Short mmCIF file of C-alpha atoms in Angstrom, two decimals:
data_model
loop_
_atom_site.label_atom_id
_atom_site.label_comp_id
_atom_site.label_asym_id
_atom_site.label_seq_id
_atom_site.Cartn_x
_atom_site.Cartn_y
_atom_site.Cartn_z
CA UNK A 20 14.07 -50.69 -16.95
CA UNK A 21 14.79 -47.73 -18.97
CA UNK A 22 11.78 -46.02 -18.29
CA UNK A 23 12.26 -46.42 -14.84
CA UNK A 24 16.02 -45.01 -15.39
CA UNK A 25 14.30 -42.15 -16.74
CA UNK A 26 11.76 -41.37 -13.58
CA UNK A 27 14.05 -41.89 -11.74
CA UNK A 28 16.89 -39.33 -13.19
CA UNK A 29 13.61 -36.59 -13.97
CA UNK A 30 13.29 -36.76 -10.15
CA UNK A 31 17.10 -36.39 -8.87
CA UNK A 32 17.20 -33.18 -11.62
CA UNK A 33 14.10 -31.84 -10.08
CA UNK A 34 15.47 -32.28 -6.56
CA UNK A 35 18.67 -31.08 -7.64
CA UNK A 36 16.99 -27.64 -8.62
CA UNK A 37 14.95 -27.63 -5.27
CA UNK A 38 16.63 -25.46 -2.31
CA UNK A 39 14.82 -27.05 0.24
CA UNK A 40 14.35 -30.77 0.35
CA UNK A 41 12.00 -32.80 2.00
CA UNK A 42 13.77 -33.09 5.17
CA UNK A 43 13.92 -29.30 5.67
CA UNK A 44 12.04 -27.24 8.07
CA UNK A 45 11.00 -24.96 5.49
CA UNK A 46 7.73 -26.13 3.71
CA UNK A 47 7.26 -26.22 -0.01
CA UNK A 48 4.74 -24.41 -0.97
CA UNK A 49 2.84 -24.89 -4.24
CA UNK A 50 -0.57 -23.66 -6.71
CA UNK A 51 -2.44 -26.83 -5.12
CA UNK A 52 -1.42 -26.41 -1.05
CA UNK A 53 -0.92 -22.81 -1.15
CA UNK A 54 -4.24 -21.83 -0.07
CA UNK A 55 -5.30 -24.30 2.08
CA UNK A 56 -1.84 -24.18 4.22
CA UNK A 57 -1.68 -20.53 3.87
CA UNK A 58 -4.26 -18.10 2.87
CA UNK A 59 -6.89 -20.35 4.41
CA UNK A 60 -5.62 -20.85 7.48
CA UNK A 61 -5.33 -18.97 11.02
CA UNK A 62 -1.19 -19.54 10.98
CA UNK A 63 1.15 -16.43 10.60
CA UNK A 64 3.69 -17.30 7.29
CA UNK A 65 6.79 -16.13 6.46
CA UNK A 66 6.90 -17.18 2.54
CA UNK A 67 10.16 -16.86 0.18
CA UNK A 68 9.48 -16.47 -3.44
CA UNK A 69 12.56 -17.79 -5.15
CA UNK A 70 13.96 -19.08 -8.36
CA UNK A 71 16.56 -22.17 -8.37
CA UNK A 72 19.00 -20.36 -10.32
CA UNK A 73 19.36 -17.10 -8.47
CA UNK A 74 22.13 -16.96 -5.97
CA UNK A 75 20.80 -14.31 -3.58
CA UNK A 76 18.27 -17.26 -3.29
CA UNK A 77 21.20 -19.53 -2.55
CA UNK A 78 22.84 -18.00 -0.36
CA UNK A 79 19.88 -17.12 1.40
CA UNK A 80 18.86 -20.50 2.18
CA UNK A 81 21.21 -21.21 5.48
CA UNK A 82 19.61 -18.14 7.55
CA UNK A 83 16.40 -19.23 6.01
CA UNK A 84 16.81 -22.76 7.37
CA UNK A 85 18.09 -21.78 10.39
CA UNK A 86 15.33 -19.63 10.74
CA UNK A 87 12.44 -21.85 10.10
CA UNK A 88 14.07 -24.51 12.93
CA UNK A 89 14.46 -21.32 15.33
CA UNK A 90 10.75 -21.01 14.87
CA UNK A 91 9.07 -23.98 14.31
CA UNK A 92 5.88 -24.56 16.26
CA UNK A 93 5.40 -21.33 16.68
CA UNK A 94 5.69 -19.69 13.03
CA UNK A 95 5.11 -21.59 9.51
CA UNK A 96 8.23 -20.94 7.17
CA UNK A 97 7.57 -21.74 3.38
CA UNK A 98 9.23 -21.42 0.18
CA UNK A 99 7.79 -21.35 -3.48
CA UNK A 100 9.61 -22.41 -6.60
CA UNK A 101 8.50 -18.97 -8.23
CA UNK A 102 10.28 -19.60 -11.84
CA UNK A 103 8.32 -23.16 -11.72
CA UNK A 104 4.92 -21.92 -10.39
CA UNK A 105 4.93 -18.17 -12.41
CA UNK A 106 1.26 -17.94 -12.12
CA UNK A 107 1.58 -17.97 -8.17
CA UNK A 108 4.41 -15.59 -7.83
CA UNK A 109 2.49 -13.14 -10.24
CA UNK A 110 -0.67 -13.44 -8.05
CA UNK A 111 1.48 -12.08 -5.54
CA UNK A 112 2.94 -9.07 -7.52
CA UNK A 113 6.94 -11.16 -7.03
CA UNK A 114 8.93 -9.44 -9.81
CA UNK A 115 12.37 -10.52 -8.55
CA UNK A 116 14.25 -12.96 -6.41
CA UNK A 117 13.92 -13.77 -3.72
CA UNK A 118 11.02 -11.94 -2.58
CA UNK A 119 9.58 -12.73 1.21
CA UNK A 120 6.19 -11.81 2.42
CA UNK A 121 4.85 -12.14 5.42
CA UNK A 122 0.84 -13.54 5.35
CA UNK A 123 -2.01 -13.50 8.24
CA UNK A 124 -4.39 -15.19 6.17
CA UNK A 125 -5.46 -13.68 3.28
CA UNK A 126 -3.43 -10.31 4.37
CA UNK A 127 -0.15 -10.11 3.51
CA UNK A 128 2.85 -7.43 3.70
CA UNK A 129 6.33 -7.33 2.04
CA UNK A 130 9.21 -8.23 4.46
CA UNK A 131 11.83 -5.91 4.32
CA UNK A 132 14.26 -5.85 6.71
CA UNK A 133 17.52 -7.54 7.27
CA UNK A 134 17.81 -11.17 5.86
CA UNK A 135 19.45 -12.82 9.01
CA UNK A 136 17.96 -15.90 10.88
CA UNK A 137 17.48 -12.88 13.44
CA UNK A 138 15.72 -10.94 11.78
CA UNK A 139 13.22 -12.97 10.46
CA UNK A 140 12.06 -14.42 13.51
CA UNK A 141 11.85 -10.38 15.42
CA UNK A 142 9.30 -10.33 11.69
CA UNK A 143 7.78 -13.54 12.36
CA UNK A 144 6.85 -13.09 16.16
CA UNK A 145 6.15 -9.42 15.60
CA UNK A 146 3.41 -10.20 12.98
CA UNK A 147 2.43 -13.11 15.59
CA UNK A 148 1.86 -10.91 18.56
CA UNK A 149 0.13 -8.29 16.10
CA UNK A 150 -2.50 -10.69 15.16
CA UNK A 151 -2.69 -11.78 18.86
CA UNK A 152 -3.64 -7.91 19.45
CA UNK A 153 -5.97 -7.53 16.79
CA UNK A 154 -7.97 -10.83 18.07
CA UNK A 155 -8.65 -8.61 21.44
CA UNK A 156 -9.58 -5.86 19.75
CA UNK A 157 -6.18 -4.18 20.30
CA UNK A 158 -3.01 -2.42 18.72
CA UNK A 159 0.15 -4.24 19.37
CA UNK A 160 2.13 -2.67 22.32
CA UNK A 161 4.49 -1.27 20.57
CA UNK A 162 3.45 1.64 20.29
CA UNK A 163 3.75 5.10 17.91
CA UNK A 164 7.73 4.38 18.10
CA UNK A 165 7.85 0.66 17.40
CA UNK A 166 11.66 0.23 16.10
CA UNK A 167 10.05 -1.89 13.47
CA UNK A 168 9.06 0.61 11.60
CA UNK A 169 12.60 1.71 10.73
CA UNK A 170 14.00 -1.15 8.26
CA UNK A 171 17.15 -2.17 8.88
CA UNK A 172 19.70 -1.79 5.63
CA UNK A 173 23.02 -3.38 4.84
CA UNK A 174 25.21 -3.34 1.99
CA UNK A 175 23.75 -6.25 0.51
CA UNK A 176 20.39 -4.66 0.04
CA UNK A 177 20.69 -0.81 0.29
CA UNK A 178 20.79 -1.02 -3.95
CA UNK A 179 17.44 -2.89 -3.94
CA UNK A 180 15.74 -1.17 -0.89
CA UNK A 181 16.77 1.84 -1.42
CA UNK A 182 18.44 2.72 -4.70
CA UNK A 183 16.19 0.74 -6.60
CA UNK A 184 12.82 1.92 -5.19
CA UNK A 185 10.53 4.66 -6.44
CA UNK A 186 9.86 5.58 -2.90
CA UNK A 187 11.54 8.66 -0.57
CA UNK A 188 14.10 7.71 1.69
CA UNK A 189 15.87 9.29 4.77
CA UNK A 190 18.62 6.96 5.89
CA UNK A 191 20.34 7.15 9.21
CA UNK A 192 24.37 5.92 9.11
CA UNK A 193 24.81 5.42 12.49
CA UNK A 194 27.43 3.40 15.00
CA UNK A 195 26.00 1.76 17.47
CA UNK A 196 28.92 2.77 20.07
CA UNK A 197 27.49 6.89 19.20
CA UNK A 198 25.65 8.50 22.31
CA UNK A 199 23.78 11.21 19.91
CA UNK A 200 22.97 8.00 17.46
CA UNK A 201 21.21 6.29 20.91
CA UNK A 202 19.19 9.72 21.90
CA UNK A 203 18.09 10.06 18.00
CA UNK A 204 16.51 5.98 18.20
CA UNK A 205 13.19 6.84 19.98
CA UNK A 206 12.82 9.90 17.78
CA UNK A 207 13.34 7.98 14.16
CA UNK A 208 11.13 4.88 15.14
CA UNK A 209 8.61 7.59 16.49
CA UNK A 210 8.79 9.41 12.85
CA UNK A 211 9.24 6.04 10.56
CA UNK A 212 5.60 5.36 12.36
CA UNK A 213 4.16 8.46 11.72
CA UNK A 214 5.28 8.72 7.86
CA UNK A 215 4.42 4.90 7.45
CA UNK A 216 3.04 4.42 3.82
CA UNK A 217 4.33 7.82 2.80
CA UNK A 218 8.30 7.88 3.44
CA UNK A 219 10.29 5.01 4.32
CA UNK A 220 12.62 5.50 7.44
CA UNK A 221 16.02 3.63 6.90
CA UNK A 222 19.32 2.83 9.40
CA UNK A 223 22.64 1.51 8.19
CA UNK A 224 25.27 0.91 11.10
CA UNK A 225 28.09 2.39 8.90
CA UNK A 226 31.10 0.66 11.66
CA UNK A 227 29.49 -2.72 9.66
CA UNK A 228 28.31 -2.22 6.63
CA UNK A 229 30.91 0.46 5.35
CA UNK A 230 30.96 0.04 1.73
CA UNK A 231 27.64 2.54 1.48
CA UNK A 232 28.83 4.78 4.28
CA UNK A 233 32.28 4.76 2.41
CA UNK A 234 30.22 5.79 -1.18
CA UNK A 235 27.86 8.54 0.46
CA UNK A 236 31.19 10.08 2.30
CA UNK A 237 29.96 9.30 6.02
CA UNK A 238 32.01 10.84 8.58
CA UNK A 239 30.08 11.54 11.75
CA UNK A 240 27.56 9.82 13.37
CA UNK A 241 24.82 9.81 13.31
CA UNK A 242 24.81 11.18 9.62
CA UNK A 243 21.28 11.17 7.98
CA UNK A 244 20.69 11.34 4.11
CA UNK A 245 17.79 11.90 1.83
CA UNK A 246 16.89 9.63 -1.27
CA UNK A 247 14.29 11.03 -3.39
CA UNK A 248 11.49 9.17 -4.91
CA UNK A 249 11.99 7.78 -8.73
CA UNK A 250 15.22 7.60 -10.28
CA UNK A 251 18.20 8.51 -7.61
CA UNK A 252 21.56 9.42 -8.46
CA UNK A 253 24.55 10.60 -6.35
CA UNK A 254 23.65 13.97 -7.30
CA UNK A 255 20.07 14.18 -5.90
CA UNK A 256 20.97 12.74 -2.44
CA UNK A 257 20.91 15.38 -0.14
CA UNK A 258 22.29 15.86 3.25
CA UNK A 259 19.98 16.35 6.56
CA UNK A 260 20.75 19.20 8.97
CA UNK A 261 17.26 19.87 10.42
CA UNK A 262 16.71 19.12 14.39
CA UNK A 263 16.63 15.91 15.68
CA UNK A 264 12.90 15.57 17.27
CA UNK A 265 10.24 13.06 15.08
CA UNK A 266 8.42 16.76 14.82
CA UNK A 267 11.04 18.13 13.22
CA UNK A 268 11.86 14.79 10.80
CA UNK A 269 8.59 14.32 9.55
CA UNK A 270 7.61 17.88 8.74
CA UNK A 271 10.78 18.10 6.57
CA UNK A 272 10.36 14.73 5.10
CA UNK A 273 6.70 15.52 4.27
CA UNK A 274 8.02 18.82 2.67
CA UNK A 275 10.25 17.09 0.40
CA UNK A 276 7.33 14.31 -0.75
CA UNK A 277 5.04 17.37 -1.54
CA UNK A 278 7.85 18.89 -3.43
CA UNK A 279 8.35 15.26 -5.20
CA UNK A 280 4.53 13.74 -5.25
CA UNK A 281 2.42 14.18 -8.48
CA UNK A 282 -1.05 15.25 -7.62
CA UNK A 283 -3.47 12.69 -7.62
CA UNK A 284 -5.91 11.95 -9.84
CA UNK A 285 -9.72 12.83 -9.50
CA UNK A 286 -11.02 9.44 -10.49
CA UNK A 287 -14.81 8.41 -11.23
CA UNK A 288 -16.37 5.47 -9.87
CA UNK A 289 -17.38 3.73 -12.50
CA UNK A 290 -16.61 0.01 -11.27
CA UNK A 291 -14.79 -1.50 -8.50
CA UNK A 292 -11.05 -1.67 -10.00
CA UNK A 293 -11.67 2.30 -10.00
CA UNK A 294 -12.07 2.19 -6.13
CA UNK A 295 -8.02 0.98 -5.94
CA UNK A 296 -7.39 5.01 -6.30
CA UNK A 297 -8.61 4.74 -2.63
CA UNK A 298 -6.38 1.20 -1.74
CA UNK A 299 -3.87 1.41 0.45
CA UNK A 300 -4.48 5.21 1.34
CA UNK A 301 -4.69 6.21 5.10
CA UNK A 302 -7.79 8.49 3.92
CA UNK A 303 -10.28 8.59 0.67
CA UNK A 304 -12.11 11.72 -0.73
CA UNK A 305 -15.67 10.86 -2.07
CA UNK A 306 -17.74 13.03 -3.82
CA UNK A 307 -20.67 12.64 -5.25
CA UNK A 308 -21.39 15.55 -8.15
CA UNK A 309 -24.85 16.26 -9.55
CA UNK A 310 -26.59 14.30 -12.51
CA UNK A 311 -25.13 15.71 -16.05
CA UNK A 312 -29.00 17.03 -16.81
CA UNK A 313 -28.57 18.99 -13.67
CA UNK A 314 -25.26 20.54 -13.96
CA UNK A 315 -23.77 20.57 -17.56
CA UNK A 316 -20.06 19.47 -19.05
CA UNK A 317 -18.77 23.09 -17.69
CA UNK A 318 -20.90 23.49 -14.50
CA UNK A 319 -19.19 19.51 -13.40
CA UNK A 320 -15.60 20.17 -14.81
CA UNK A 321 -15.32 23.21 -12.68
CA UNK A 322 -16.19 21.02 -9.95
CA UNK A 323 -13.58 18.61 -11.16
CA UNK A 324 -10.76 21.22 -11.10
CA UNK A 325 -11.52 22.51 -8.04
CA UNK A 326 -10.93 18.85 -6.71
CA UNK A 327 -8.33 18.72 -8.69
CA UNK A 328 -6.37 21.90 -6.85
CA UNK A 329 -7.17 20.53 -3.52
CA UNK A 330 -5.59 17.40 -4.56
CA UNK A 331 -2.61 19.10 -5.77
CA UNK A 332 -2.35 21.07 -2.02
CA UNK A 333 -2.98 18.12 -0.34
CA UNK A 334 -1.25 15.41 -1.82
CA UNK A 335 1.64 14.91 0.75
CA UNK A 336 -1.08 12.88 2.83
CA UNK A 337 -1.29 10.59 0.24
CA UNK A 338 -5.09 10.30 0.56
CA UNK A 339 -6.74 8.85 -2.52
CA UNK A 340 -9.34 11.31 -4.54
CA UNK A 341 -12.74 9.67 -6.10
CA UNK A 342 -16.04 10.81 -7.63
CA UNK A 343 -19.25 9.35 -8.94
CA UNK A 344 -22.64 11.09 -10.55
CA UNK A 345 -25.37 11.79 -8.36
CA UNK A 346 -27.25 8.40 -8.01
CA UNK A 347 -24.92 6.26 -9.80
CA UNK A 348 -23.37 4.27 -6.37
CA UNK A 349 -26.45 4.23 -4.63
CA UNK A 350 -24.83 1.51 -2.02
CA UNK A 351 -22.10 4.12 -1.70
CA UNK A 352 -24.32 7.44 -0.75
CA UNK A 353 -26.43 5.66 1.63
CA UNK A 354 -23.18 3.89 3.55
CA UNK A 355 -21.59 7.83 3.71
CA UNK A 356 -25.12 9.40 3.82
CA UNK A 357 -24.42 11.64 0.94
CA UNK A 358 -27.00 13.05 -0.72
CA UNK A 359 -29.62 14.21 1.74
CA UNK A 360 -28.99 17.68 1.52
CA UNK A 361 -28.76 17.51 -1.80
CA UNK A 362 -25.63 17.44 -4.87
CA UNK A 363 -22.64 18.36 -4.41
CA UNK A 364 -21.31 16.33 -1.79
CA UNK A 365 -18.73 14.99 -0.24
CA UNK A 366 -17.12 12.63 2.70
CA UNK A 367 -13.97 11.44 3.76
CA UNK A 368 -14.07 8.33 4.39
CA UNK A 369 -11.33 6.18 6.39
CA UNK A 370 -11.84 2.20 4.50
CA UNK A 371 -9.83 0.37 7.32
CA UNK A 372 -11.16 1.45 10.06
CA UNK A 373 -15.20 2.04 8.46
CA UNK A 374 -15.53 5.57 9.68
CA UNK A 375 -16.31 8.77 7.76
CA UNK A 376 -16.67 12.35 7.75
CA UNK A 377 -19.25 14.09 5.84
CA UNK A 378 -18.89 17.58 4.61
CA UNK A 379 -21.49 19.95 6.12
CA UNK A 380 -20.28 23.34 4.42
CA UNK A 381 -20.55 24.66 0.91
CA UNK A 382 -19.14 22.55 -1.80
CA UNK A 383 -16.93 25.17 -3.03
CA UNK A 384 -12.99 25.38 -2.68
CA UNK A 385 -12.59 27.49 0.42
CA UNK A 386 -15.24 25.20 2.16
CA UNK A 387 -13.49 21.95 1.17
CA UNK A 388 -10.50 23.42 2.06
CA UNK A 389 -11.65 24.13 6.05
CA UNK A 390 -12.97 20.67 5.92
CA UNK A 391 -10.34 18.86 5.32
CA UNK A 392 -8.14 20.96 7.26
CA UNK A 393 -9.83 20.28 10.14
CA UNK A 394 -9.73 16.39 9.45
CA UNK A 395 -5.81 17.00 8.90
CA UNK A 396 -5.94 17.66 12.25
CA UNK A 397 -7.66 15.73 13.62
CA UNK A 398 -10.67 17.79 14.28
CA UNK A 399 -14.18 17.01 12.96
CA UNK A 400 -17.08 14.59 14.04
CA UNK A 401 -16.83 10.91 12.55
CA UNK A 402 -19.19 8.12 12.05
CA UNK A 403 -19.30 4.05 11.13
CA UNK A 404 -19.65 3.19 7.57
CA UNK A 405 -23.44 1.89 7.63
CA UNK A 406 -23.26 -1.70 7.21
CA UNK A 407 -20.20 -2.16 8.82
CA UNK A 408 -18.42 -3.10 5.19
CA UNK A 409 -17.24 -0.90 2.31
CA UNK A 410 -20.20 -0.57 0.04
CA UNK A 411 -20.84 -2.75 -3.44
CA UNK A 412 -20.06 -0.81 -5.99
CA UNK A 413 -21.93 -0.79 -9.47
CA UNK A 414 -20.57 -0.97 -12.82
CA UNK A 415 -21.41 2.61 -14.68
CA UNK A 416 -20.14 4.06 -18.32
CA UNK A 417 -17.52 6.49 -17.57
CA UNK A 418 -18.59 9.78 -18.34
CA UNK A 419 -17.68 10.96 -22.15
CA UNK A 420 -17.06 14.59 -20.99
CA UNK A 421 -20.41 16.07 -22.86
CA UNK A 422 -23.38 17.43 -22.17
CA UNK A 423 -25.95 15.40 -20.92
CA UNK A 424 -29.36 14.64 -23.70
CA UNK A 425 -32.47 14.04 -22.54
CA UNK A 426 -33.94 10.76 -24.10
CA UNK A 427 -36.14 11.28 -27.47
CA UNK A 428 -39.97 11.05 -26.77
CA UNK A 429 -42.11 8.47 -28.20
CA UNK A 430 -44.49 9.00 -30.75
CA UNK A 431 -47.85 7.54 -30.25
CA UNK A 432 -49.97 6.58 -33.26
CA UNK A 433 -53.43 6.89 -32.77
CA UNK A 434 -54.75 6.24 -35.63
CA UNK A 435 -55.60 2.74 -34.70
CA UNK A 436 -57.35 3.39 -31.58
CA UNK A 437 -60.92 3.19 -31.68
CA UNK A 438 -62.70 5.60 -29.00
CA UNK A 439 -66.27 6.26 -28.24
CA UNK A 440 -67.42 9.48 -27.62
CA UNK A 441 -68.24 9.43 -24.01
CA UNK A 442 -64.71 8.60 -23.78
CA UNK A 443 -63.68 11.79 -25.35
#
């Protein structure tokens, strides 16, 4: 009897801690069904990472519910105890609570817009009809000014959005009643599209949400504020007067990243973690520099700064930078069809949608330059990846920055070999 008394109470304290029973819509997801209900599956997933105790989590849970009711049949809604199943949130990259991500299978995006039952189904049946497209070989109709693009921000979240972000802001305050905040909507989605993965487009309608129009001194509408990458402060938000076409937007947003952006760094390929210079970048910039016997520690670190410069001039497209020794990646120069002419060389290669470039004037800093000017806009002849995949790459030592040595001969002993004179 007691040790049932005991089962029994462990089990009401775990429920107790559990936001989502049994009898809710929202699914529990854990280590041992996560894959095979998620990951492994063809279902779109909207998944919560939360932690008992937190009460954003809480008070989250009634737009949640209502959300995964809204949408059941049509879009899986699950939940994960992240502070009881750490190893899972971590896998994810969840660092606080709650955190919701939205999965296609393996693929999966942070959701960040407004947490409303609302909002997460518009998330939910966007990703839906996005996959739908992709099946027919197809972009999602909504086009280069897809209002999705622009996340929606409230006082509740502006601080961790925004404030709290290393990334570059420009946030619109608008009313929704404002005629000039209705002719600017087409425009910002256009340019929240266009600067996707490099500046993060923001609205806040300041008639609701008026404690954060009330700190940043909004008066007019619409009234739109920049929020530099890193640490902000009240002093480094600055005020934007510029005209009011996506043009205009993104060419003074990309301005201010340039002004803020490090330059990258030129990494070597020396295994595949070193490839993740290259994730998540809209292009990558491979080359491939001559063996150390053929071009000393001097002759390849002048070929490293010159990278290095173009880097720095280029860096508000947020391409990644790479480089390997000449016959090091095999898999890599024949899938870019580097090499045939010879070392240097180089191609720009674009890893979601396997095409490339390949550079067919002198490897020196006013060639690259032309090169990838062209690409910048567009111009230039492309080509699939061969294979139809990203190349294997092989694990190399990293180079130690010396010159190469050729290896030490053999000696042979002859002394024990017994030859006949005709064979002299």
């Amino acid at each position: 009897m007691l040790h049932t008394f005991y089962l029994g109470l462990l089990l009401f304290v775990a429920e107790s801690y559990a936001l989502y029973d049994s009898s809710s819509a929202v699914v529990d997801l854990t280590p041992s069904n996560f894959d095979k209900l998620v990951t492994d599956s063809d279902d779109v997933w909207i998944v919560e990472f939360y932690a008992p105790w937190c009460g954003h989590c809480k008070n989250l849970v009634p737009e949640y519910q209502k959300a995964a009711k809204a949408l059941k049949g049509i879009i899986k809604v699950g939940a994960v105890d992240a502070d009881n199943h750490q190893a899972l949130a971590k896998k994810y990259g969840v660092s606080g609570y709650p955190t919701l991500k939205i999965f296609t299978g393996s693929k999966h995006t942070p959701y960040q817009g407004q947490r409303t039952a609302e909002a997460f189904v518009d998330a939910g049946i966007k990703a839906a009809k996005e996959k739908a497209y992709e099946s027919l070989g197809k972009k999602s109709s909504g086009g280069s000014g897809d209002k999705s693009d622009v996340i929606t921000l409230t006082d509740s979240n502006f601080k961790e959005l925004v404030l709290d972000s290393e990334d570059l802001w420009l946030v619109e305050f608008y009313a929704p009643w404002c005629g000039h905040c209705k002719n600017l909507e087409p425009q910002w989605a256009k340019a929240a599209s266009e600067l996707k993965g490099k500046v993060k487009l923001g609205a806040l309608d300041a008639t609701v949400h008026q404690v954060m129009a009330s700190r940043y001194q909004v008066q007019g509408y619409p009234t739109i504020k920049l929020f530099p990458s890193g640490k902000k402060s009240s002093d480094s938000v600055e005020d934007y007067n510029g005209g009011r076409t996506s043009g205009d937007i993104v060419t003074f947003a990309l301005e201010k990243l340039a002004e803020n952006v490090p330059a990258p760094e030129v990494v070597q390929i020396v295994d595949p973690e070193s490839m993740k210079a290259c994730s998540d970048k809209p292009l990558c910039v491979v080359s491939v520099l001559p063996h150390i016997l053929d071009c000393n520690a001097a002759c390849r670190n002048d070929y490293i700064t010159t990278l290095t410069r173009l880097g720095d001039k280029y860096k508000s497209k947020m391409w990644g930078w790479v480089w390997s020794e000449a016959g090091s990646q095999p898999s890599l120069e024949e899938a870019l069809e580097l090499g045939g002419f010879g070392y240097p060389a180089m191609a720009v290669v674009n890893a979601k949608k396997l095409k490339f470039s390949t550079l067919r004037g002198s490897f020196s800093e006013t060639g690259i330059n032309e090169f990838l000017r062209d690409l910048s806009f567009g111009r230039g002849q492309t080509a699939p990846v061969r294979g139809a995949e990203m190349p294997k790459i092989e694990t190399t030592e990293p180079w130690d920055g010396k010159d190469g040595e050729l290896p030490p001969e053999e000696d042979i002993d002859l002394s024990d070999v017994d030859l006949e004179k005709d064979e002299l």
